[in-house]
Amino acid sequence: MISKEYNVRNLVYDANFEVKLCKDLYWIPMNYLGIPKRCNEEYLRLKDCNLTYVQDIISCVYDAIQYLNAIGFSEKKDVTIRKEGDLNWEYHTSGIEAIKNTYGCCTSVASALKFLCQNVYEYIGFLFYVRPDTSNHVLCYIKQDGFFYIFDPSAHVYGSVQHTIKENGNIKNMHNKIFTSICFRTRNLSNFVRYYQRILLYNNHYFIFMDLFDKINSMEKMAIVNKNNKIFIYFPEYFNCNVLCKNNDIYSIETA
């Protein structure tokens, strides 16, 4: 029998459930994307190993989360602000740099996870959302065998165990917890966004959701500005994204 030391934070290595949240959206355990091959202690011994070697032995996203926890990856703002013209651009750390630093914000840990798993799955992308106060967050999604699996890397790497959701399939445990701290499965990203939007609208919140596709790292640079209660989101001219849903007209995406 595998040791419980395969569990990490609120992820459970042998969890087995499938909870329907709405049409074509399910809560499933992270191990649906692969069973962990090593216990947490083994990843401690990889802390100083070459990252290419670490990448080669990562077999699933669960492995990557174990590794990032083992090296003590912590939450720390690692954004550099540079004024260019009229905008204060935020420059973000790459996944490799973040792993070497063992710290970073949500964009950095998402990029780090993609680096570790980029040879494992068909595709790993980023789901980015911005709030009316100009704060923002990045989730990861994995596309595999016709399904999308959406999850929040930061919740599993440095999120509080008290505020994330235990992998037990009990939907009642989701109350007053970080909603994105579970793994979602759907055939269309928009199904997840619509479900999330309904929860946000219940509390009168309005977010904009974007699929950041074809990215090595979740974010290179961006600027977000509130002008007379309208939110302008600036990306470089070469930056591609797909707006999945926005609740009203307060958001505008620009290039500069």
mmCIF file of C-alpha atoms in Angstrom:
data_model
loop_
_atom_site.group_PDB
_atom_site.id
_atom_site.type_symbol
_atom_site.label_atom_id
_atom_site.label_comp_id
_atom_site.label_asym_id
_atom_site.label_seq_id
_atom_site.Cartn_x
_atom_site.Cartn_y
_atom_site.Cartn_z
ATOM 1 C CA MET A 1 0.000 0.000 0.000
ATOM 2 C CA ILE A 2 1.305 3.455 -0.891
ATOM 3 C CA SER A 3 2.230 5.691 2.022
ATOM 4 C CA LYS A 4 0.016 8.663 2.861
ATOM 5 C CA GLU A 5 3.191 10.694 2.341
ATOM 6 C CA TYR A 6 2.109 10.902 -1.287
ATOM 7 C CA ASN A 7 -0.593 13.354 -0.186
ATOM 8 C CA VAL A 8 0.345 17.007 -0.559
ATOM 9 C CA ARG A 9 -1.634 19.766 1.106
ATOM 10 C CA ASN A 10 -5.279 18.928 0.319
ATOM 11 C CA LEU A 11 -4.511 16.627 -2.622
ATOM 12 C CA VAL A 12 -5.157 12.950 -1.916
ATOM 13 C CA TYR A 13 -3.083 10.477 -3.943
ATOM 14 C CA ASP A 14 -5.759 7.737 -4.019
ATOM 15 C CA ALA A 15 -8.905 9.909 -4.188
ATOM 16 C CA ASN A 16 -11.544 8.418 -6.464
ATOM 17 C CA PHE A 17 -14.707 10.385 -7.202
ATOM 18 C CA GLU A 18 -16.461 12.362 -9.903
ATOM 19 C CA VAL A 19 -18.872 15.112 -8.878
ATOM 20 C CA LYS A 20 -21.075 16.814 -11.463
ATOM 21 C CA LEU A 21 -21.255 20.569 -10.868
ATOM 22 C CA CYS A 22 -23.329 21.460 -13.930
ATOM 23 C CA LYS A 23 -23.702 20.327 -17.536
ATOM 24 C CA ASP A 24 -20.321 19.035 -18.740
ATOM 25 C CA LEU A 25 -18.383 20.322 -15.708
ATOM 26 C CA TYR A 26 -17.073 17.903 -13.078
ATOM 27 C CA TRP A 27 -14.935 18.056 -9.958
ATOM 28 C CA ILE A 28 -12.390 15.257 -10.192
ATOM 29 C CA PRO A 29 -9.193 14.434 -8.236
ATOM 30 C CA MET A 30 -5.872 15.707 -9.544
ATOM 31 C CA ASN A 31 -4.719 12.080 -9.899
ATOM 32 C CA TYR A 32 -7.017 11.735 -12.943
ATOM 33 C CA LEU A 33 -4.159 13.454 -14.756
ATOM 34 C CA GLY A 34 -1.688 10.844 -13.524
ATOM 35 C CA ILE A 35 -0.848 8.899 -10.366
ATOM 36 C CA PRO A 36 2.168 10.185 -8.385
ATOM 37 C CA LYS A 37 5.230 7.963 -8.748
ATOM 38 C CA ARG A 38 7.277 9.195 -5.785
ATOM 39 C CA CYS A 39 6.535 10.127 -2.202
ATOM 40 C CA ASN A 40 7.115 13.686 -1.024
ATOM 41 C CA GLU A 41 10.401 12.790 0.689
ATOM 42 C CA GLU A 42 11.939 11.642 -2.589
ATOM 43 C CA TYR A 43 11.352 15.076 -4.102
ATOM 44 C CA LEU A 44 13.285 16.690 -1.261
ATOM 45 C CA ARG A 45 16.399 14.976 -2.644
ATOM 46 C CA LEU A 46 15.815 16.595 -6.043
ATOM 47 C CA LYS A 47 15.979 20.142 -4.730
ATOM 48 C CA ASP A 48 19.473 20.813 -6.103
ATOM 49 C CA CYS A 49 19.200 18.664 -9.232
ATOM 50 C CA ASN A 50 19.455 19.987 -12.772
ATOM 51 C CA LEU A 51 16.027 21.203 -13.923
ATOM 52 C CA THR A 52 16.219 19.283 -17.197
ATOM 53 C CA TYR A 53 16.651 16.091 -15.157
ATOM 54 C CA VAL A 54 13.721 17.032 -12.916
ATOM 55 C CA GLN A 55 11.593 17.767 -15.977
ATOM 56 C CA ASP A 56 12.462 14.343 -17.410
ATOM 57 C CA ILE A 57 11.224 12.466 -14.333
ATOM 58 C CA ILE A 58 8.000 14.428 -13.899
ATOM 59 C CA SER A 59 5.230 12.139 -15.149
ATOM 60 C CA CYS A 60 2.116 14.130 -14.214
ATOM 61 C CA VAL A 61 0.921 17.406 -12.736
ATOM 62 C CA TYR A 62 0.644 15.770 -9.284
ATOM 63 C CA ASP A 63 4.400 15.052 -9.452
ATOM 64 C CA ALA A 64 5.082 18.697 -10.326
ATOM 65 C CA ILE A 65 3.025 19.939 -7.385
ATOM 66 C CA GLN A 66 4.888 17.579 -5.052
ATOM 67 C CA TYR A 67 8.210 18.878 -6.367
ATOM 68 C CA LEU A 68 7.292 22.565 -5.999
ATOM 69 C CA ASN A 69 6.151 21.919 -2.435
ATOM 70 C CA ALA A 70 9.310 19.940 -1.653
ATOM 71 C CA ILE A 71 11.641 22.753 -2.774
ATOM 72 C CA GLY A 72 9.707 25.191 -0.573
ATOM 73 C CA PHE A 73 8.261 27.310 -3.379
ATOM 74 C CA SER A 74 6.660 30.299 -1.647
ATOM 75 C CA GLU A 75 4.450 33.239 -2.497
ATOM 76 C CA LYS A 76 6.412 36.408 -3.151
ATOM 77 C CA LYS A 77 5.893 39.241 -5.590
ATOM 78 C CA ASP A 78 8.504 38.896 -8.319
ATOM 79 C CA VAL A 79 7.188 41.481 -10.765
ATOM 80 C CA THR A 80 9.386 44.291 -12.072
ATOM 81 C CA ILE A 81 7.674 47.591 -12.911
ATOM 82 C CA ARG A 82 9.076 49.612 -15.810
ATOM 83 C CA LYS A 83 7.580 52.866 -17.022
ATOM 84 C CA GLU A 84 7.459 52.954 -20.799
ATOM 85 C CA GLY A 85 5.647 55.914 -22.284
ATOM 86 C CA ASP A 86 2.455 56.495 -20.334
ATOM 87 C CA LEU A 87 2.238 52.958 -18.967
ATOM 88 C CA ASN A 88 3.758 51.152 -16.008
ATOM 89 C CA TRP A 89 4.448 47.725 -17.456
ATOM 90 C CA GLU A 90 4.651 44.673 -15.203
ATOM 91 C CA TYR A 91 7.434 42.309 -16.271
ATOM 92 C CA HIS A 92 6.935 38.758 -15.038
ATOM 93 C CA THR A 93 9.375 35.993 -14.171
ATOM 94 C CA SER A 94 9.721 32.908 -16.366
ATOM 95 C CA GLY A 95 8.920 29.441 -15.059
ATOM 96 C CA ILE A 96 12.583 28.386 -14.979
ATOM 97 C CA GLU A 97 13.624 31.547 -13.104
ATOM 98 C CA ALA A 98 10.808 31.083 -10.607
ATOM 99 C CA ILE A 99 11.872 27.493 -9.841
ATOM 100 C CA LYS A 100 15.470 28.615 -9.333
ATOM 101 C CA ASN A 101 14.276 31.424 -7.053
ATOM 102 C CA THR A 102 11.813 29.085 -5.254
ATOM 103 C CA TYR A 103 9.277 31.889 -5.063
ATOM 104 C CA GLY A 104 6.895 33.879 -7.198
ATOM 105 C CA CYS A 105 3.386 35.186 -7.743
ATOM 106 C CA CYS A 106 0.553 33.281 -9.446
ATOM 107 C CA THR A 107 1.885 33.912 -12.966
ATOM 108 C CA SER A 108 5.290 32.539 -11.973
ATOM 109 C CA VAL A 109 4.033 29.340 -10.352
ATOM 110 C CA ALA A 110 1.755 28.701 -13.343
ATOM 111 C CA SER A 111 4.724 29.140 -15.683
ATOM 112 C CA ALA A 112 6.851 26.882 -13.458
ATOM 113 C CA LEU A 113 4.237 24.141 -13.584
ATOM 114 C CA LYS A 114 4.018 24.346 -17.378
ATOM 115 C CA PHE A 115 7.805 24.049 -17.643
ATOM 116 C CA LEU A 116 7.826 20.941 -15.455
ATOM 117 C CA CYS A 117 4.945 19.257 -17.319
ATOM 118 C CA GLN A 118 5.423 20.500 -20.863
ATOM 119 C CA ASN A 119 6.543 17.089 -22.151
ATOM 120 C CA VAL A 120 3.748 15.156 -20.424
ATOM 121 C CA TYR A 121 0.453 16.351 -21.909
ATOM 122 C CA GLU A 122 -0.955 17.329 -25.289
ATOM 123 C CA TYR A 123 -1.166 20.985 -24.290
ATOM 124 C CA ILE A 124 -0.916 23.208 -21.199
ATOM 125 C CA GLY A 125 -2.454 26.670 -21.322
ATOM 126 C CA PHE A 126 -3.274 29.556 -19.028
ATOM 127 C CA LEU A 127 -6.620 31.029 -18.019
ATOM 128 C CA PHE A 128 -6.224 34.648 -16.938
ATOM 129 C CA TYR A 129 -8.842 36.808 -15.255
ATOM 130 C CA VAL A 130 -8.944 40.432 -14.146
ATOM 131 C CA ARG A 131 -11.110 41.925 -11.435
ATOM 132 C CA PRO A 132 -12.678 45.424 -11.364
ATOM 133 C CA ASP A 133 -10.057 46.576 -8.837
ATOM 134 C CA THR A 134 -7.376 45.679 -11.476
ATOM 135 C CA SER A 135 -6.102 42.700 -9.432
ATOM 136 C CA ASN A 136 -5.747 39.512 -11.454
ATOM 137 C CA HIS A 137 -5.010 35.814 -11.288
ATOM 138 C CA VAL A 138 -3.772 32.978 -13.504
ATOM 139 C CA LEU A 139 -5.007 29.381 -13.595
ATOM 140 C CA CYS A 140 -3.638 26.496 -15.642
ATOM 141 C CA TYR A 141 -5.531 24.179 -17.921
ATOM 142 C CA ILE A 142 -4.424 20.933 -19.469
ATOM 143 C CA LYS A 143 -5.907 19.660 -22.718
ATOM 144 C CA GLN A 144 -5.802 15.894 -22.992
ATOM 145 C CA ASP A 145 -7.872 13.355 -24.952
ATOM 146 C CA GLY A 146 -10.635 15.823 -25.769
ATOM 147 C CA PHE A 147 -11.011 17.218 -22.249
ATOM 148 C CA PHE A 148 -9.868 20.379 -20.490
ATOM 149 C CA TYR A 149 -8.680 20.114 -16.883
ATOM 150 C CA ILE A 150 -8.599 23.447 -15.037
ATOM 151 C CA PHE A 151 -6.836 24.043 -11.717
ATOM 152 C CA ASP A 152 -5.078 26.726 -9.681
ATOM 153 C CA PRO A 153 -1.356 25.910 -9.207
ATOM 154 C CA SER A 154 -0.827 28.553 -6.529
ATOM 155 C CA ALA A 155 -3.588 27.032 -4.369
ATOM 156 C CA HIS A 156 -1.703 23.713 -4.311
ATOM 157 C CA VAL A 157 1.792 25.155 -3.932
ATOM 158 C CA TYR A 158 1.421 27.869 -1.317
ATOM 159 C CA GLY A 159 -2.307 28.104 -0.639
ATOM 160 C CA SER A 160 -3.531 27.734 2.927
ATOM 161 C CA VAL A 161 -4.757 24.219 3.723
ATOM 162 C CA GLN A 162 -7.510 25.822 5.788
ATOM 163 C CA HIS A 163 -8.808 27.751 2.799
ATOM 164 C CA THR A 164 -8.434 25.162 0.038
ATOM 165 C CA ILE A 165 -10.793 22.253 -0.607
ATOM 166 C CA LYS A 166 -10.002 18.708 0.512
ATOM 167 C CA GLU A 167 -10.103 16.122 -2.270
ATOM 168 C CA ASN A 168 -12.948 14.002 -0.940
ATOM 169 C CA GLY A 169 -15.804 14.736 -3.354
ATOM 170 C CA ASN A 170 -17.946 16.342 -0.648
ATOM 171 C CA ILE A 171 -19.438 19.406 -2.290
ATOM 172 C CA LYS A 172 -20.417 20.825 1.103
ATOM 173 C CA ASN A 173 -16.714 21.313 1.841
ATOM 174 C CA MET A 174 -16.521 23.917 -0.915
ATOM 175 C CA HIS A 175 -18.364 26.494 1.181
ATOM 176 C CA ASN A 176 -16.190 29.505 2.115
ATOM 177 C CA LYS A 177 -13.136 27.892 0.512
ATOM 178 C CA ILE A 178 -11.030 28.902 -2.503
ATOM 179 C CA PHE A 179 -13.305 27.877 -5.361
ATOM 180 C CA THR A 180 -10.475 27.225 -7.815
ATOM 181 C CA SER A 181 -8.578 24.897 -5.464
ATOM 182 C CA ILE A 182 -10.183 21.833 -7.059
ATOM 183 C CA CYS A 183 -9.557 20.218 -10.440
ATOM 184 C CA PHE A 184 -12.344 20.744 -12.991
ATOM 185 C CA ARG A 185 -12.959 18.660 -16.094
ATOM 186 C CA THR A 186 -14.953 19.792 -19.123
ATOM 187 C CA ARG A 187 -14.979 19.493 -22.894
ATOM 188 C CA ASN A 188 -15.085 23.273 -23.316
ATOM 189 C CA LEU A 189 -13.325 25.995 -21.309
ATOM 190 C CA SER A 190 -16.404 28.193 -21.627
ATOM 191 C CA ASN A 191 -18.383 25.756 -19.449
ATOM 192 C CA PHE A 192 -16.006 26.427 -16.560
ATOM 193 C CA VAL A 193 -16.106 30.183 -17.157
ATOM 194 C CA ARG A 194 -19.912 30.285 -17.247
ATOM 195 C CA TYR A 195 -20.103 28.309 -13.999
ATOM 196 C CA TYR A 196 -17.584 30.585 -12.317
ATOM 197 C CA GLN A 197 -19.414 33.642 -13.643
ATOM 198 C CA ARG A 198 -22.668 32.538 -12.048
ATOM 199 C CA ILE A 199 -20.958 32.330 -8.667
ATOM 200 C CA LEU A 200 -19.352 35.743 -9.156
ATOM 201 C CA LEU A 201 -22.566 37.382 -10.305
ATOM 202 C CA TYR A 202 -24.345 36.083 -7.224
ATOM 203 C CA ASN A 203 -21.983 38.340 -5.278
ATOM 204 C CA ASN A 204 -22.249 41.127 -7.873
ATOM 205 C CA HIS A 205 -18.677 40.638 -9.091
ATOM 206 C CA TYR A 206 -17.652 41.220 -12.687
ATOM 207 C CA PHE A 207 -14.493 39.599 -14.065
ATOM 208 C CA ILE A 208 -13.067 39.218 -17.564
ATOM 209 C CA PHE A 209 -11.643 35.803 -18.526
ATOM 210 C CA MET A 210 -8.983 35.252 -21.190
ATOM 211 C CA ASP A 211 -7.383 32.154 -22.647
ATOM 212 C CA LEU A 212 -3.667 32.900 -22.991
ATOM 213 C CA PHE A 213 -2.749 30.404 -25.684
ATOM 214 C CA ASP A 214 0.569 29.524 -27.312
ATOM 215 C CA LYS A 215 2.590 30.821 -24.358
ATOM 216 C CA ILE A 216 5.789 29.339 -22.943
ATOM 217 C CA ASN A 217 5.243 31.418 -19.808
ATOM 218 C CA SER A 218 1.872 32.669 -18.644
ATOM 219 C CA MET A 219 2.862 36.318 -18.866
ATOM 220 C CA GLU A 220 5.831 38.295 -20.121
ATOM 221 C CA LYS A 221 4.557 41.806 -19.524
ATOM 222 C CA MET A 222 1.249 43.610 -19.112
ATOM 223 C CA ALA A 223 -0.256 46.822 -17.787
ATOM 224 C CA ILE A 224 -3.693 47.271 -16.236
ATOM 225 C CA VAL A 225 -5.104 50.756 -15.742
ATOM 226 C CA ASN A 226 -8.347 52.040 -14.246
ATOM 227 C CA LYS A 227 -9.517 55.145 -16.127
ATOM 228 C CA ASN A 228 -12.789 56.575 -14.854
ATOM 229 C CA ASN A 229 -13.960 53.131 -13.698
ATOM 230 C CA LYS A 230 -13.133 51.481 -17.001
ATOM 231 C CA ILE A 231 -10.402 48.840 -16.918
ATOM 232 C CA PHE A 232 -7.848 48.908 -19.734
ATOM 233 C CA ILE A 233 -5.699 45.791 -20.059
ATOM 234 C CA TYR A 234 -2.575 46.332 -22.150
ATOM 235 C CA PHE A 235 -0.483 43.617 -23.789
ATOM 236 C CA PRO A 236 2.405 43.845 -26.265
ATOM 237 C CA GLU A 237 1.354 43.912 -29.927
ATOM 238 C CA TYR A 238 2.581 40.345 -30.488
ATOM 239 C CA PHE A 239 0.581 38.963 -27.546
ATOM 240 C CA ASN A 240 -2.384 36.737 -28.449
ATOM 241 C CA CYS A 241 -5.338 35.948 -26.221
ATOM 242 C CA ASN A 242 -8.918 34.841 -26.589
ATOM 243 C CA VAL A 243 -11.595 36.543 -24.488
ATOM 244 C CA LEU A 244 -13.856 33.780 -23.213
ATOM 245 C CA CYS A 245 -16.394 35.918 -21.412
ATOM 246 C CA LYS A 246 -16.826 39.330 -19.872
ATOM 247 C CA ASN A 247 -19.793 40.444 -17.806
ATOM 248 C CA ASN A 248 -20.077 44.034 -18.929
ATOM 249 C CA ASP A 249 -18.377 46.800 -20.858
ATOM 250 C CA ILE A 250 -16.018 48.032 -18.146
ATOM 251 C CA TYR A 251 -13.097 46.079 -19.679
ATOM 252 C CA SER A 252 -11.094 46.931 -22.772
ATOM 253 C CA ILE A 253 -8.117 44.972 -24.134
ATOM 254 C CA GLU A 254 -5.463 47.071 -25.830
ATOM 255 C CA THR A 255 -2.036 46.571 -27.400
ATOM 256 C CA ALA A 256 0.858 48.965 -27.045
#
